[in-house]
Short mmCIF file of C-alpha atoms and ligand atoms in Angstrom, two decimals:
data_model
loop_
_atom_site.label_atom_id
_atom_site.label_comp_id
_atom_site.label_asym_id
_atom_site.label_seq_id
_atom_site.Cartn_x
_atom_site.Cartn_y
_atom_site.Cartn_z
CA MET A 173 72.70 102.76 11.72
CA GLU A 174 76.24 103.34 13.03
CA LYS A 175 76.57 103.28 16.77
CA THR A 176 77.61 106.58 18.31
CA THR A 177 80.71 106.61 20.49
CA TYR A 178 78.51 107.74 23.37
CA GLU A 179 76.26 104.74 23.01
CA MET A 180 79.14 102.29 22.75
CA SER A 181 80.72 103.63 25.90
CA LEU A 182 77.48 103.34 27.86
CA SER A 183 76.91 99.69 27.04
CA LYS A 184 80.60 98.86 27.61
CA ASN A 185 80.38 100.34 31.07
CA VAL A 186 77.80 97.87 32.36
CA SER A 187 79.68 95.11 34.12
CA VAL A 188 78.11 92.17 32.31
CA GLU A 189 80.57 89.71 33.78
CA VAL A 190 78.70 89.55 37.10
CA TYR A 191 75.47 88.31 35.53
CA PRO A 192 74.98 84.55 35.75
CA GLY A 193 75.26 82.67 32.47
CA ASP A 194 71.57 81.83 32.38
CA PHE A 195 70.48 85.38 33.23
CA ALA A 196 67.15 86.28 31.62
CA TRP A 197 67.40 89.36 29.41
CA GLY A 198 63.85 90.30 28.63
CA ALA A 199 61.29 92.90 27.77
CA ALA A 200 57.65 92.95 28.84
CA THR A 201 54.25 93.87 27.42
CA ALA A 202 50.60 93.32 28.37
CA ALA A 203 47.73 92.17 26.18
CA TYR A 204 45.39 95.14 26.44
CA GLN A 205 48.25 97.59 26.00
CA ILE A 206 49.48 96.17 22.67
CA GLU A 207 47.09 93.71 21.02
CA GLY A 208 44.13 95.65 19.66
CA GLY A 209 41.73 93.31 17.85
CA TRP A 210 39.36 93.98 20.73
CA ASN A 211 36.20 92.66 19.02
CA VAL A 212 37.49 90.24 16.40
CA ASP A 213 37.74 86.46 16.17
CA GLY A 214 35.47 85.77 19.12
CA ARG A 215 37.22 87.84 21.81
CA GLY A 216 34.89 88.84 24.66
CA PRO A 217 34.98 92.28 26.30
CA SER A 218 37.12 93.05 29.33
CA ILE A 219 36.75 95.71 31.99
CA TRP A 220 39.29 97.78 30.07
CA ASP A 221 37.17 97.82 26.91
CA VAL A 222 34.25 99.12 28.94
CA PHE A 223 36.37 101.62 30.88
CA SER A 224 38.21 103.06 27.87
CA HIS A 225 34.94 103.33 25.93
CA THR A 226 33.50 105.47 28.73
CA LYS A 227 33.95 109.18 28.04
CA GLY A 228 36.41 111.06 30.18
CA LYS A 229 38.32 108.10 31.62
CA VAL A 230 41.40 108.05 29.37
CA PHE A 231 43.49 110.86 27.91
CA GLU A 232 41.62 112.19 24.85
CA ASP A 233 39.24 109.22 25.15
CA GLN A 234 41.82 106.96 23.54
CA THR A 235 41.26 103.20 23.67
CA GLY A 236 43.15 99.94 23.17
CA ASP A 237 40.85 98.98 20.27
CA VAL A 238 43.86 98.89 17.93
CA ALA A 239 46.85 99.87 20.11
CA CYS A 240 50.02 98.41 18.50
CA ASN A 241 47.80 95.97 16.61
CA SER A 242 49.96 93.12 17.86
CA TYR A 243 47.05 90.76 17.28
CA GLN A 244 47.69 91.23 13.54
CA LEU A 245 51.35 92.26 13.71
CA TRP A 246 52.90 89.61 15.94
CA ASP A 247 55.54 88.91 13.26
CA GLU A 248 56.72 92.51 13.64
CA ASP A 249 56.94 92.13 17.42
CA LEU A 250 58.96 88.96 16.99
CA ARG A 251 61.37 90.82 14.73
CA CYS A 252 61.79 93.49 17.42
CA ILE A 253 62.41 90.84 20.08
CA GLN A 254 65.06 89.18 17.92
CA HIS A 255 66.63 92.48 17.03
CA LEU A 256 67.25 93.10 20.73
CA GLY A 257 68.65 89.60 21.21
CA LEU A 258 66.30 88.92 24.13
CA THR A 259 66.52 85.55 25.82
CA HIS A 260 63.05 85.96 27.42
CA TYR A 261 59.84 87.77 26.52
CA ARG A 262 57.12 88.57 29.06
CA LEU A 263 53.64 88.86 27.58
CA SER A 264 50.17 88.54 29.03
CA PHE A 265 47.17 86.56 27.82
CA SER A 266 43.91 88.32 27.26
CA TRP A 267 41.63 86.14 29.41
CA SER A 268 38.56 87.13 27.37
CA ARG A 269 40.32 86.28 24.10
CA LEU A 270 40.81 82.72 25.35
CA LEU A 271 37.58 82.40 27.36
CA PRO A 272 35.20 85.09 26.05
CA ASP A 273 32.86 85.05 29.06
CA GLY A 274 35.68 84.25 31.46
CA THR A 275 34.54 80.69 32.16
CA ALA A 276 36.22 77.55 30.89
CA ASN A 277 32.83 76.33 29.56
CA ASN A 278 33.39 78.38 26.46
CA VAL A 279 36.82 78.29 24.79
CA ASN A 280 37.68 80.50 21.82
CA PRO A 281 39.80 78.38 19.43
CA LYS A 282 41.06 81.46 17.58
CA GLY A 283 42.42 82.87 20.80
CA VAL A 284 44.16 79.59 21.54
CA ALA A 285 45.61 79.58 18.01
CA TYR A 286 46.95 83.13 18.41
CA TYR A 287 48.84 82.41 21.62
CA ASN A 288 50.03 79.05 20.30
CA LYS A 289 51.61 80.84 17.39
CA VAL A 290 53.24 83.44 19.64
CA ILE A 291 54.63 80.79 21.97
CA ASN A 292 55.78 78.46 19.20
CA ASP A 293 57.50 81.26 17.31
CA LEU A 294 59.33 82.34 20.46
CA ILE A 295 60.47 78.82 21.27
CA ALA A 296 61.60 78.27 17.67
CA LYS A 297 63.96 81.23 18.15
CA ALA A 298 65.10 79.97 21.57
CA ILE A 299 63.31 82.80 23.39
CA MET A 300 61.63 81.76 26.64
CA PRO A 301 58.09 83.07 27.11
CA MET A 302 57.05 84.33 30.53
CA VAL A 303 53.27 84.58 30.60
CA THR A 304 51.11 86.73 32.88
CA LEU A 305 47.66 85.20 33.13
CA ASN A 306 45.89 88.44 33.96
CA HIS A 307 47.32 91.93 33.61
CA PHE A 308 44.42 94.20 34.73
CA ASP A 309 41.95 93.09 31.99
CA LEU A 310 39.32 90.98 33.75
CA PRO A 311 36.59 89.61 31.44
CA GLN A 312 33.62 91.96 31.70
CA ASP A 313 31.17 89.08 32.24
CA LEU A 314 33.04 88.10 35.39
CA HIS A 315 33.02 91.69 36.54
CA LEU A 316 29.24 91.66 36.20
CA ARG A 317 29.18 88.56 38.40
CA GLY A 318 30.93 90.47 41.16
CA GLY A 319 34.46 90.53 39.75
CA TRP A 320 37.35 90.86 42.16
CA LYS A 321 35.06 91.78 45.06
CA SER A 322 33.37 88.40 44.93
CA PRO A 323 34.97 85.40 46.66
CA GLU A 324 33.86 83.33 43.63
CA ILE A 325 36.57 84.98 41.53
CA ALA A 326 39.15 82.58 42.96
CA ASN A 327 37.26 79.64 41.39
CA TYR A 328 36.99 81.34 38.02
CA PHE A 329 40.65 82.31 38.06
CA ASP A 330 41.73 78.84 39.08
CA SER A 331 39.76 77.26 36.22
CA TYR A 332 41.27 79.73 33.77
CA ALA A 333 44.78 79.10 35.12
CA ARG A 334 44.34 75.32 34.84
CA PHE A 335 43.10 75.73 31.29
CA CYS A 336 46.25 77.73 30.45
CA PHE A 337 48.62 75.31 32.21
CA LYS A 338 46.99 72.40 30.36
CA THR A 339 46.97 74.12 26.96
CA PHE A 340 50.31 75.95 26.96
CA GLY A 341 52.29 74.58 29.90
CA ASP A 342 54.20 72.06 27.82
CA ARG A 343 56.07 75.09 26.42
CA VAL A 344 55.60 77.92 28.94
CA LYS A 345 57.87 77.46 31.96
CA PHE A 346 57.41 80.85 33.65
CA TRP A 347 53.97 81.85 34.80
CA ILE A 348 52.89 85.05 36.53
CA THR A 349 49.37 84.69 37.86
CA LEU A 350 48.47 88.35 38.40
CA ASN A 351 50.16 91.65 37.71
CA GLU A 352 50.57 94.23 40.46
CA PRO A 353 47.67 93.55 42.81
CA TYR A 354 48.64 96.75 44.65
CA VAL A 355 48.15 98.98 41.60
CA PHE A 356 45.03 97.13 40.47
CA ALA A 357 43.29 97.22 43.85
CA LYS A 358 44.40 100.73 44.81
CA LEU A 359 43.89 102.53 41.49
CA GLY A 360 40.91 100.40 40.42
CA TYR A 361 38.89 100.26 43.67
CA GLU A 362 40.18 102.99 46.00
CA ASP A 363 40.99 105.89 43.67
CA GLY A 364 38.77 104.79 40.76
CA LEU A 365 41.43 105.90 38.28
CA ILE A 366 41.80 102.69 36.30
CA ALA A 367 39.29 99.98 35.36
CA PRO A 368 36.86 99.09 36.77
CA GLY A 369 36.83 102.67 38.11
CA VAL A 370 35.31 101.92 41.51
CA LYS A 371 35.81 104.48 44.27
CA GLU A 372 35.10 102.93 47.65
CA PRO A 373 37.89 104.27 49.84
CA GLY A 374 39.18 102.25 52.74
CA SER A 375 37.21 99.06 52.10
CA ALA A 376 37.03 97.53 48.60
CA VAL A 377 40.79 97.88 48.19
CA TYR A 378 41.48 95.29 50.92
CA LEU A 379 38.78 92.90 49.76
CA VAL A 380 40.05 93.00 46.18
CA GLY A 381 43.66 92.55 47.29
CA HIS A 382 42.55 89.61 49.42
CA ASN A 383 40.68 87.91 46.59
CA MET A 384 43.64 88.45 44.28
CA LEU A 385 45.86 86.67 46.80
CA ARG A 386 43.32 83.86 47.19
CA ALA A 387 43.04 83.47 43.41
CA HIS A 388 46.80 83.48 43.00
CA ALA A 389 47.25 80.88 45.73
CA ARG A 390 44.62 78.59 44.23
CA ALA A 391 46.34 78.70 40.84
CA TRP A 392 49.77 78.03 42.37
CA HIS A 393 48.40 75.03 44.27
CA SER A 394 46.76 73.70 41.09
CA TYR A 395 50.04 73.97 39.25
CA HIS A 396 51.91 72.37 42.10
CA ALA A 397 49.50 69.44 42.45
CA HIS A 398 48.68 68.69 38.82
CA PHE A 399 51.24 70.15 36.44
CA ARG A 400 54.61 70.70 38.07
CA HIS A 401 55.82 67.11 37.95
CA LEU A 402 55.22 66.96 34.18
CA GLN A 403 55.90 70.52 33.12
CA ARG A 404 58.62 71.59 35.55
CA GLY A 405 57.82 75.28 35.35
CA LYS A 406 57.66 78.07 37.92
CA VAL A 407 54.75 80.19 39.09
CA SER A 408 54.77 83.56 40.83
CA ILE A 409 52.87 86.84 41.16
CA ALA A 410 54.30 90.19 39.98
CA LEU A 411 54.53 92.66 42.85
CA ASN A 412 55.33 96.32 42.30
CA SER A 413 57.04 98.44 44.85
CA ASP A 414 58.60 101.83 45.26
CA TRP A 415 61.65 102.00 47.45
CA ALA A 416 60.71 104.10 50.51
CA MET A 417 63.38 106.03 52.37
CA PRO A 418 62.86 108.19 55.48
CA SER A 419 62.61 111.91 54.66
CA ASP A 420 65.08 112.50 57.48
CA PRO A 421 67.15 109.35 58.10
CA GLY A 422 68.01 110.70 61.56
CA SER A 423 64.36 110.86 62.63
CA PRO A 424 63.01 107.64 64.20
CA GLU A 425 59.50 108.72 63.20
CA ASP A 426 60.49 109.01 59.54
CA VAL A 427 62.29 105.67 59.72
CA GLU A 428 59.11 104.06 61.03
CA ALA A 429 57.10 105.85 58.33
CA ALA A 430 59.30 104.38 55.61
CA GLU A 431 58.91 100.88 57.08
CA ARG A 432 55.16 101.29 57.17
CA TYR A 433 55.13 102.55 53.57
CA MET A 434 56.85 99.30 52.55
CA ASP A 435 54.44 97.23 54.66
CA PHE A 436 51.39 98.79 53.01
CA SER A 437 52.73 98.33 49.48
CA LEU A 438 55.13 95.43 48.93
CA GLY A 439 54.46 93.79 52.32
CA TRP A 440 50.69 93.73 51.78
CA PHE A 441 51.25 90.90 49.27
CA ALA A 442 54.81 89.72 49.85
CA CYS A 443 54.37 89.12 53.58
CA PRO A 444 51.49 86.62 53.12
CA VAL A 445 53.21 84.87 50.21
CA PHE A 446 56.86 84.84 51.27
CA ARG A 447 57.01 85.39 55.02
CA THR A 448 54.12 84.66 57.36
CA GLY A 449 50.94 83.71 55.51
CA ASP A 450 49.27 86.85 56.85
CA TYR A 451 49.34 90.61 56.30
CA PRO A 452 52.08 92.65 57.96
CA GLU A 453 51.51 93.32 61.62
CA SER A 454 51.49 97.10 61.04
CA MET A 455 48.62 96.73 58.54
CA ARG A 456 46.60 94.51 60.86
CA SER A 457 47.00 96.77 63.87
CA ARG A 458 46.53 100.13 62.11
CA ILE A 459 43.46 99.05 60.16
CA GLU A 460 41.93 97.42 63.20
CA ALA A 461 42.51 100.43 65.41
CA ARG A 462 41.07 102.83 62.88
CA SER A 463 38.10 100.53 62.22
CA LEU A 464 37.28 100.60 65.93
CA GLU A 465 37.46 104.39 65.91
CA LEU A 466 35.03 104.40 62.99
CA GLY A 467 32.67 102.01 64.79
CA LEU A 468 33.35 99.18 62.33
CA VAL A 469 33.65 95.53 63.22
CA GLU A 470 37.13 94.05 63.45
CA GLY A 471 38.10 92.10 60.32
CA GLU A 472 35.41 93.82 58.27
CA ARG A 473 37.87 95.77 56.16
CA LEU A 474 41.09 93.76 56.08
CA PRO A 475 39.86 90.17 55.69
CA LYS A 476 41.26 87.21 57.57
CA PHE A 477 42.77 84.25 55.75
CA SER A 478 40.53 81.24 56.20
CA GLU A 479 42.01 78.05 57.59
CA ASP A 480 39.70 76.08 55.30
CA GLU A 481 41.47 77.34 52.20
CA PRO A 482 44.87 76.39 50.82
CA THR A 483 47.55 78.51 52.40
CA VAL A 484 49.02 81.51 50.57
CA LEU A 485 52.35 81.09 52.33
CA GLY A 486 54.94 79.62 49.99
CA THR A 487 52.90 80.08 46.83
CA ALA A 488 55.68 81.59 44.72
CA ASP A 489 58.59 79.81 43.07
CA PHE A 490 60.50 83.07 42.60
CA PHE A 491 60.07 86.75 43.45
CA ALA A 492 58.71 88.80 40.52
CA LEU A 493 59.39 92.49 41.11
CA ASN A 494 58.21 95.51 39.15
CA TYR A 495 60.25 98.55 40.16
CA TYR A 496 59.83 102.06 38.79
CA THR A 497 60.57 104.70 41.39
CA SER A 498 61.34 105.73 44.98
CA ARG A 499 59.82 108.02 47.60
CA LYS A 500 60.94 110.06 50.61
CA VAL A 501 58.48 109.26 53.38
CA ASN A 502 57.11 110.91 56.51
CA MET A 503 54.15 110.41 58.86
CA ILE A 504 50.78 112.07 58.39
CA HIS A 505 48.06 112.24 61.03
CA PRO A 506 44.64 112.00 59.39
CA GLY A 507 41.54 112.67 61.48
CA PRO A 508 39.81 109.66 63.07
CA GLY A 509 36.80 109.99 60.75
CA GLU A 510 38.74 109.58 57.52
CA LEU A 511 38.04 106.27 55.84
CA SER A 512 40.77 105.64 53.28
CA PHE A 513 43.80 103.53 52.51
CA ARG A 514 45.97 106.62 52.92
CA ALA A 515 44.59 107.29 56.38
CA ASP A 516 45.14 103.67 57.39
CA GLN A 517 48.69 103.84 56.13
CA GLY A 518 49.28 107.13 57.91
CA VAL A 519 52.32 108.01 55.87
CA GLU A 520 52.97 109.90 52.70
CA GLY A 521 55.67 109.79 50.10
CA SER A 522 57.17 112.65 48.17
CA ILE A 523 59.66 113.10 45.40
CA ASP A 524 63.08 114.50 46.25
CA PRO A 525 63.64 117.66 44.19
CA SER A 526 67.01 116.30 43.05
CA TRP A 527 65.41 113.32 41.29
CA PRO A 528 64.71 113.83 37.58
CA ILE A 529 61.15 113.16 36.41
CA CYS A 530 60.71 111.22 33.19
CA GLY A 531 57.45 111.60 31.28
CA VAL A 532 54.71 110.94 33.83
CA SER A 533 54.67 112.95 37.05
CA TRP A 534 54.90 109.90 39.37
CA LEU A 535 58.02 108.56 37.72
CA ALA A 536 61.07 110.01 39.44
CA VAL A 537 64.25 108.38 38.19
CA VAL A 538 66.05 106.69 41.10
CA PRO A 539 68.13 103.73 39.88
CA GLU A 540 69.90 103.38 43.25
CA GLY A 541 66.50 102.72 44.86
CA LEU A 542 66.36 99.45 42.93
CA ARG A 543 69.60 98.17 44.47
CA LYS A 544 68.34 99.03 47.98
CA LEU A 545 64.99 97.40 47.30
CA LEU A 546 66.67 94.22 46.03
CA LYS A 547 68.77 94.01 49.18
CA TYR A 548 65.66 94.63 51.32
CA ILE A 549 63.83 91.79 49.55
CA LYS A 550 66.79 89.48 50.06
CA GLU A 551 66.82 90.24 53.78
CA THR A 552 63.07 90.40 54.37
CA TYR A 553 61.79 87.56 52.20
CA LYS A 554 64.32 84.76 52.74
CA ASN A 555 66.74 85.43 49.91
CA PRO A 556 64.54 84.38 47.00
CA ASP A 557 65.47 84.16 43.33
CA ILE A 558 64.37 87.51 41.95
CA TYR A 559 63.27 88.39 38.44
CA ILE A 560 62.82 92.09 37.81
CA THR A 561 59.70 91.64 35.70
CA GLU A 562 59.28 95.36 34.86
CA ASN A 563 61.40 98.49 34.98
CA GLY A 564 61.39 101.39 32.59
CA PHE A 565 61.54 105.05 31.66
CA SER A 566 58.90 107.03 29.81
CA GLN A 567 58.78 109.91 27.38
CA MET A 568 55.97 112.43 27.03
CA GLY A 569 55.62 115.12 24.40
CA PRO A 570 57.56 115.24 21.14
CA VAL A 571 59.15 111.92 20.23
CA VAL A 572 62.92 111.72 20.48
CA LEU A 573 64.37 108.66 18.79
CA GLU A 574 67.86 109.52 20.07
CA ASP A 575 66.62 109.12 23.64
CA LEU A 576 69.94 109.58 25.37
CA ASP A 577 68.41 110.14 28.79
CA ARG A 578 66.73 106.75 28.57
CA CYS A 579 70.04 105.20 27.44
CA GLN A 580 71.61 106.69 30.53
CA PHE A 581 68.73 105.37 32.63
CA TYR A 582 69.18 101.78 31.43
CA HIS A 583 72.91 102.04 31.89
CA ASP A 584 72.59 103.36 35.46
CA THR A 585 69.90 100.85 36.37
CA LEU A 586 71.80 97.83 35.06
CA GLN A 587 74.85 99.11 36.93
CA GLU A 588 72.80 99.06 40.16
CA VAL A 589 71.54 95.56 39.38
CA SER A 590 75.09 94.33 38.87
CA LYS A 591 76.13 95.87 42.21
CA ALA A 592 73.20 94.11 43.90
CA ILE A 593 74.42 90.80 42.49
CA ARG A 594 78.14 91.30 43.03
CA ASP A 595 78.33 93.35 46.23
CA ASP A 596 75.11 92.48 48.04
CA GLY A 597 74.81 88.85 46.96
CA VAL A 598 71.21 89.21 45.80
CA ASN A 599 69.99 86.36 43.58
CA VAL A 600 68.80 88.42 40.64
CA LYS A 601 68.00 85.99 37.84
CA GLY A 602 66.59 88.25 35.17
CA TYR A 603 65.63 91.72 34.05
CA PHE A 604 62.66 92.69 31.86
CA ALA A 605 62.54 96.18 30.43
CA TRP A 606 59.13 97.80 30.30
CA SER A 607 58.38 97.86 27.49
CA LEU A 608 59.20 96.25 24.17
CA LEU A 609 56.96 98.76 22.39
CA ASP A 610 55.38 102.13 22.95
CA ASN A 611 51.84 101.16 23.91
CA PHE A 612 48.52 102.06 25.51
CA GLU A 613 49.67 103.44 28.86
CA TRP A 614 46.31 103.00 30.65
CA THR A 615 44.75 106.35 31.59
CA TYR A 616 47.55 108.21 29.79
CA GLY A 617 46.59 106.53 26.51
CA PHE A 618 49.34 106.89 23.91
CA SER A 619 50.69 110.15 25.35
CA VAL A 620 53.29 108.35 27.46
CA ARG A 621 55.86 106.17 25.70
CA PHE A 622 57.80 103.42 27.47
CA GLY A 623 59.01 101.47 24.42
CA LEU A 624 62.42 100.29 23.33
CA PHE A 625 60.74 100.58 19.94
CA HIS A 626 58.78 103.61 18.83
CA VAL A 627 55.33 102.85 17.41
CA ASP A 628 53.72 105.23 14.95
CA PHE A 629 50.11 105.30 16.16
CA SER A 630 49.11 107.72 13.38
CA ARG A 631 49.56 105.08 10.67
CA ALA A 632 47.57 101.94 10.05
CA GLU A 633 50.85 100.00 9.70
CA ARG A 634 51.86 100.91 13.25
CA ASN A 635 55.50 100.92 12.14
CA ARG A 636 58.03 99.96 14.82
CA THR A 637 61.35 101.87 14.92
CA ILE A 638 64.10 101.15 17.39
CA TYR A 639 65.06 103.89 19.84
CA CYS A 640 68.68 104.59 20.73
CA SER A 641 67.89 102.98 24.09
CA GLY A 642 66.81 99.80 22.29
CA ARG A 643 70.18 99.63 20.54
CA GLU A 644 71.87 100.28 23.87
CA TYR A 645 70.01 97.44 25.58
CA ALA A 646 70.78 95.13 22.63
CA ALA A 647 74.47 96.00 22.96
CA VAL A 648 74.51 95.06 26.66
CA ILE A 649 72.83 91.73 25.92
CA SER A 650 75.20 91.01 23.07
CA ARG A 651 78.25 91.77 25.24
CA HIS A 652 76.93 89.48 27.93
CA ARG A 653 76.39 86.64 25.45
CA THR A 654 79.90 87.07 24.04
CA HIS A 655 81.32 87.09 27.54
CA ILE A 656 79.54 83.83 28.38
CA LYS A 657 80.81 82.16 25.22
CA LEU A 658 84.38 83.23 26.03
CA ARG A 659 84.01 81.98 29.59
CA LYS A 660 82.87 78.58 28.33
CA ASN A 661 85.84 78.17 25.95
C1 PNW B 781 52.84 99.10 35.63
N1 PNW B 781 51.02 104.42 38.82
O1 PNW B 781 51.73 99.73 36.17
C2 PNW B 781 52.13 98.11 34.76
O2 PNW B 781 52.38 96.77 35.10
C3 PNW B 781 52.26 98.36 33.30
O3 PNW B 781 51.13 97.83 32.68
C4 PNW B 781 52.42 99.85 33.06
O4 PNW B 781 52.38 100.17 31.71
C5 PNW B 781 53.73 100.26 33.69
O5 PNW B 781 53.73 99.99 35.07
C6 PNW B 781 54.09 101.72 33.50
O6 PNW B 781 53.18 102.54 34.15
C7 PNW B 781 51.64 100.90 36.81
O7 PNW B 781 50.14 105.20 38.42
C8 PNW B 781 50.55 101.66 36.50
O8 PNW B 781 51.70 104.68 39.85
C9 PNW B 781 50.33 102.85 37.18
C10 PNW B 781 51.23 103.24 38.14
C11 PNW B 781 52.34 102.45 38.43
C12 PNW B 781 52.54 101.29 37.76
#
């Protein structure tokens, strides 16, 4: 299709010249959201199979049983990836497709063959895979053994990670251990909104977050000790964060509220890994004080890091950031009897009425928040290399293939990223759009579409059709590649 003048001008306006030559231009997906093939070729069940098969959990009781059918249609996905001209593709492994009961005692050869094909096909086209080991879909058998609440999970995860490093690490050079521990722990164990649907406010959330950090750290240390010298790859953990700004920048209370909002979201995981080896001071002191008020023992809710275990400090070779939105923040003053994460945090975020909402209600469009967040990470976490491992814009309701507002969104966002690199000196090394394809958007099912390609879920073929925004993104990548070639000559 001919490019519209509008589209051309948008992509031309992104200042591609500031991106480093080896910048990663990517898109991301996750196994349960795209693969389907939930019960074929020896795959074991995950907590998401169980959750989505439970009535009333997902929009219209939809499931990921088929989703984009990427398990059968990988060739189509590869065509989409090539069409965009991506240099990198972020996917996740389905743990229970590789190890049906979650343990390395029982390997599923068909699962290994599937991911070998995906990885080999990518490499053959000079596209670098970035692999997330676990993106929300814990094997159900491990959940029944205590799952993320059990300390044992770190052993299971470490064995799985070693299996993956050994099997695929000759070709995979970017590993993400876990995706968004904040979202998983908070929505899965505090609010009960996503799998495994546990609602134990103010307690399980910290235990699960802690075990996710322990599991991540174990896997990083395994890579570092046994694989790095041969494979020369990098390992990190994908952390999501809003950018929090004070409701009234002139109010010291609101300024403190915004800081605490960051501590309880990004800092919860980034502070142990990148800064101190422990949780942020504001988390420790608030949770302790409120525990005392509730008559609970100190350290019972927010666990302590054991000195007998490998340290979590320094267990990331780059900073993997998922950014979607921003919040205006102010203090709240919950009663002393309220046991919840929100009460511990003691702040609340709201959406500025001037920010457009795209698709889902939580997703206010604030591209400038990304630039501020990148600068904050540079200053707070020792100027790391940063990969933006997810960022995107959703549609709800009737499908619009000429999605000009999403084109505008990608344009504005990439503009902010280039300012972060050029004007703020942030080491941004890559950008992954969420998502390559419309897919199973967790509790929203297929009603929310994040893809650069539209997927027709009403047809068995699951036809993929590029959106205007996909062409826009492809044009930016192509301009960057041309620019690099010219610079070299
Ligand atoms: C991320 N929320 O998760 C995930 O990594 C993706 O799997 C997901 O599809 C994407 O963002 C878009 O939502 C989130 O409810 C899931 O605030 C839920 C929320 C935020 C992020």
